[in-house]
Amino acid sequence: MKSTNLENLFHDSLRDIYYAERKILKALPKMMRAAQSDELRAAFEKHRGETEVQVERLQKVFELMGKRAQAKTCPAIDGILEEGEEVMESYKGSQALDAGLVASAQAVEHYEIARYGTLCAWAKVLGMDEAAELLQQTLAEETATDEALSSLAEASINSTAVQQAA
Ligand code: FE
Ligand code: FE
Ligand code: FE
């Protein structure tokens, strides 16, 4: 049965992104502390608040499915966050650190955008309108965060990264 299979796939993907969001929620304070620019720190802080709400939205989607909110290990986000840690360690004290933090954060956002785009499309085709609406709200926040990070990088962070130390 086609629809049953897609429902399973949807549920598995929901568990994957639930794991990812909770890992991201733990990683963002570290990134906030590492950021050199006040604007970048503020952007991470803002997104940390949004991520809390995103976790709650996912719990609501599980509830709408009559399922328990349960995470499933996402090796992709583990790897992306691990690379981020590596950048934080290797570029500590470097003027290029913030550029690296933006790059790491955008890798996270792009993973989320891919996952939420798919989940939204599947929710619609499965006739789960309320779930689709919730997932769409999160997708809009991930997209806005990605764009805000690009703007910050282009406005100041990238040029700071290439400045000669005084
Ligand atoms: Fe998120
Ligand atoms: Fe995953
Ligand atoms: Fe995000």
mmCIF file of N, CA, C and O in Angstrom, residues 10 12-13 17 19 24 53 59 73 80 89 95 107 112 127 135-136 147 149 158 160 162:
data_model
loop_
_atom_site.group_PDB
_atom_site.id
_atom_site.type_symbol
_atom_site.label_atom_id
_atom_site.label_comp_id
_atom_site.label_asym_id
_atom_site.label_seq_id
_atom_site.Cartn_x
_atom_site.Cartn_y
_atom_site.Cartn_z
ATOM 1 N N PHE A 10 7.587 9.111 6.283
ATOM 2 C CA PHE A 10 7.349 10.407 6.923
ATOM 3 C C PHE A 10 7.694 10.321 8.410
ATOM 4 O O PHE A 10 8.403 11.177 8.948
ATOM 5 N N ASP A 12 9.640 8.154 10.007
ATOM 6 C CA ASP A 12 11.093 7.977 10.177
ATOM 7 C C ASP A 12 11.831 9.306 10.010
ATOM 8 O O ASP A 12 12.755 9.615 10.767
ATOM 9 N N SER A 13 11.436 10.071 9.002
ATOM 10 C CA SER A 13 12.095 11.350 8.735
ATOM 11 C C SER A 13 11.807 12.360 9.847
ATOM 12 O O SER A 13 12.649 13.192 10.177
ATOM 13 N N ILE A 17 14.651 14.312 12.075
ATOM 14 C CA ILE A 17 14.788 15.768 12.260
ATOM 15 C C ILE A 17 14.555 16.139 13.734
ATOM 16 O O ILE A 17 15.113 17.120 14.227
ATOM 17 N N TYR A 19 15.640 14.360 16.262
ATOM 18 C CA TYR A 19 16.990 14.141 16.813
ATOM 19 C C TYR A 19 17.878 15.334 16.466
ATOM 20 O O TYR A 19 18.573 15.890 17.327
ATOM 21 N N ILE A 24 20.925 20.392 17.694
ATOM 22 C CA ILE A 24 21.197 21.783 17.302
ATOM 23 C C ILE A 24 20.937 22.714 18.494
ATOM 24 O O ILE A 24 21.710 23.643 18.749
ATOM 25 N N VAL A 53 11.053 26.394 19.813
ATOM 26 C CA VAL A 53 9.674 26.309 19.307
ATOM 27 C C VAL A 53 9.565 25.223 18.228
ATOM 28 O O VAL A 53 8.561 24.511 18.144
ATOM 29 N N GLN A 59 6.935 17.925 18.209
ATOM 30 C CA GLN A 59 6.187 17.130 19.195
ATOM 31 C C GLN A 59 4.700 17.155 18.862
ATOM 32 O O GLN A 59 4.006 16.153 18.991
ATOM 33 N N THR A 73 18.618 8.470 15.638
ATOM 34 C CA THR A 73 19.928 9.062 15.355
ATOM 35 C C THR A 73 20.061 9.533 13.909
ATOM 36 O O THR A 73 19.761 8.789 12.973
ATOM 37 N N ILE A 80 27.801 17.035 10.615
ATOM 38 C CA ILE A 80 27.842 18.484 10.343
ATOM 39 C C ILE A 80 28.272 19.237 11.604
ATOM 40 O O ILE A 80 29.117 20.144 11.549
ATOM 41 N N GLU A 89 37.512 24.823 17.118
ATOM 42 C CA GLU A 89 38.797 24.531 17.767
ATOM 43 C C GLU A 89 39.970 25.056 16.953
ATOM 44 O O GLU A 89 40.867 25.713 17.476
ATOM 45 N N GLN A 95 40.925 35.638 13.144
ATOM 46 C CA GLN A 95 39.937 36.600 12.632
ATOM 47 C C GLN A 95 38.990 35.934 11.629
ATOM 48 O O GLN A 95 37.987 36.517 11.245
ATOM 49 N N ALA A 107 25.557 25.141 6.912
ATOM 50 C CA ALA A 107 25.476 23.718 6.582
ATOM 51 C C ALA A 107 24.324 23.074 7.361
ATOM 52 O O ALA A 107 23.574 22.254 6.826
ATOM 53 N N GLU A 112 18.541 21.202 7.297
ATOM 54 C CA GLU A 112 17.168 21.343 7.793
ATOM 55 C C GLU A 112 16.212 21.724 6.662
ATOM 56 O O GLU A 112 15.090 21.220 6.586
ATOM 57 N N GLY A 127 -2.324 14.208 3.195
ATOM 58 C CA GLY A 127 -3.543 14.850 3.694
ATOM 59 C C GLY A 127 -3.425 15.330 5.132
ATOM 60 O O GLY A 127 -4.432 15.527 5.807
ATOM 61 N N LEU A 135 5.093 22.403 9.773
ATOM 62 C CA LEU A 135 6.404 22.158 9.154
ATOM 63 C C LEU A 135 6.788 23.323 8.243
ATOM 64 O O LEU A 135 7.960 23.695 8.156
ATOM 65 N N GLN A 136 5.781 23.903 7.619
ATOM 66 C CA GLN A 136 6.010 25.058 6.741
ATOM 67 C C GLN A 136 6.510 26.260 7.550
ATOM 68 O O GLN A 136 7.394 26.991 7.104
ATOM 69 N N GLU A 147 19.311 33.047 5.135
ATOM 70 C CA GLU A 147 19.475 34.333 4.435
ATOM 71 C C GLU A 147 20.114 35.382 5.335
ATOM 72 O O GLU A 147 20.972 36.158 4.891
ATOM 73 N N LEU A 149 22.187 34.820 7.743
ATOM 74 C CA LEU A 149 23.613 34.482 7.880
ATOM 75 C C LEU A 149 24.395 34.923 6.640
ATOM 76 O O LEU A 149 25.500 35.453 6.754
ATOM 77 N N ASN A 158 32.898 38.313 6.337
ATOM 78 C CA ASN A 158 33.905 37.834 5.382
ATOM 79 C C ASN A 158 35.047 38.831 5.205
ATOM 80 O O ASN A 158 36.211 38.429 5.081
ATOM 81 N N THR A 160 36.048 40.998 7.468
ATOM 82 C CA THR A 160 36.843 40.940 8.708
ATOM 83 C C THR A 160 37.834 39.779 8.624
ATOM 84 O O THR A 160 38.973 39.882 9.081
ATOM 85 N N VAL A 162 39.418 38.572 6.200
ATOM 86 C CA VAL A 162 40.613 38.764 5.353
ATOM 87 C C VAL A 162 41.465 39.961 5.774
ATOM 88 O O VAL A 162 42.533 40.174 5.214
#
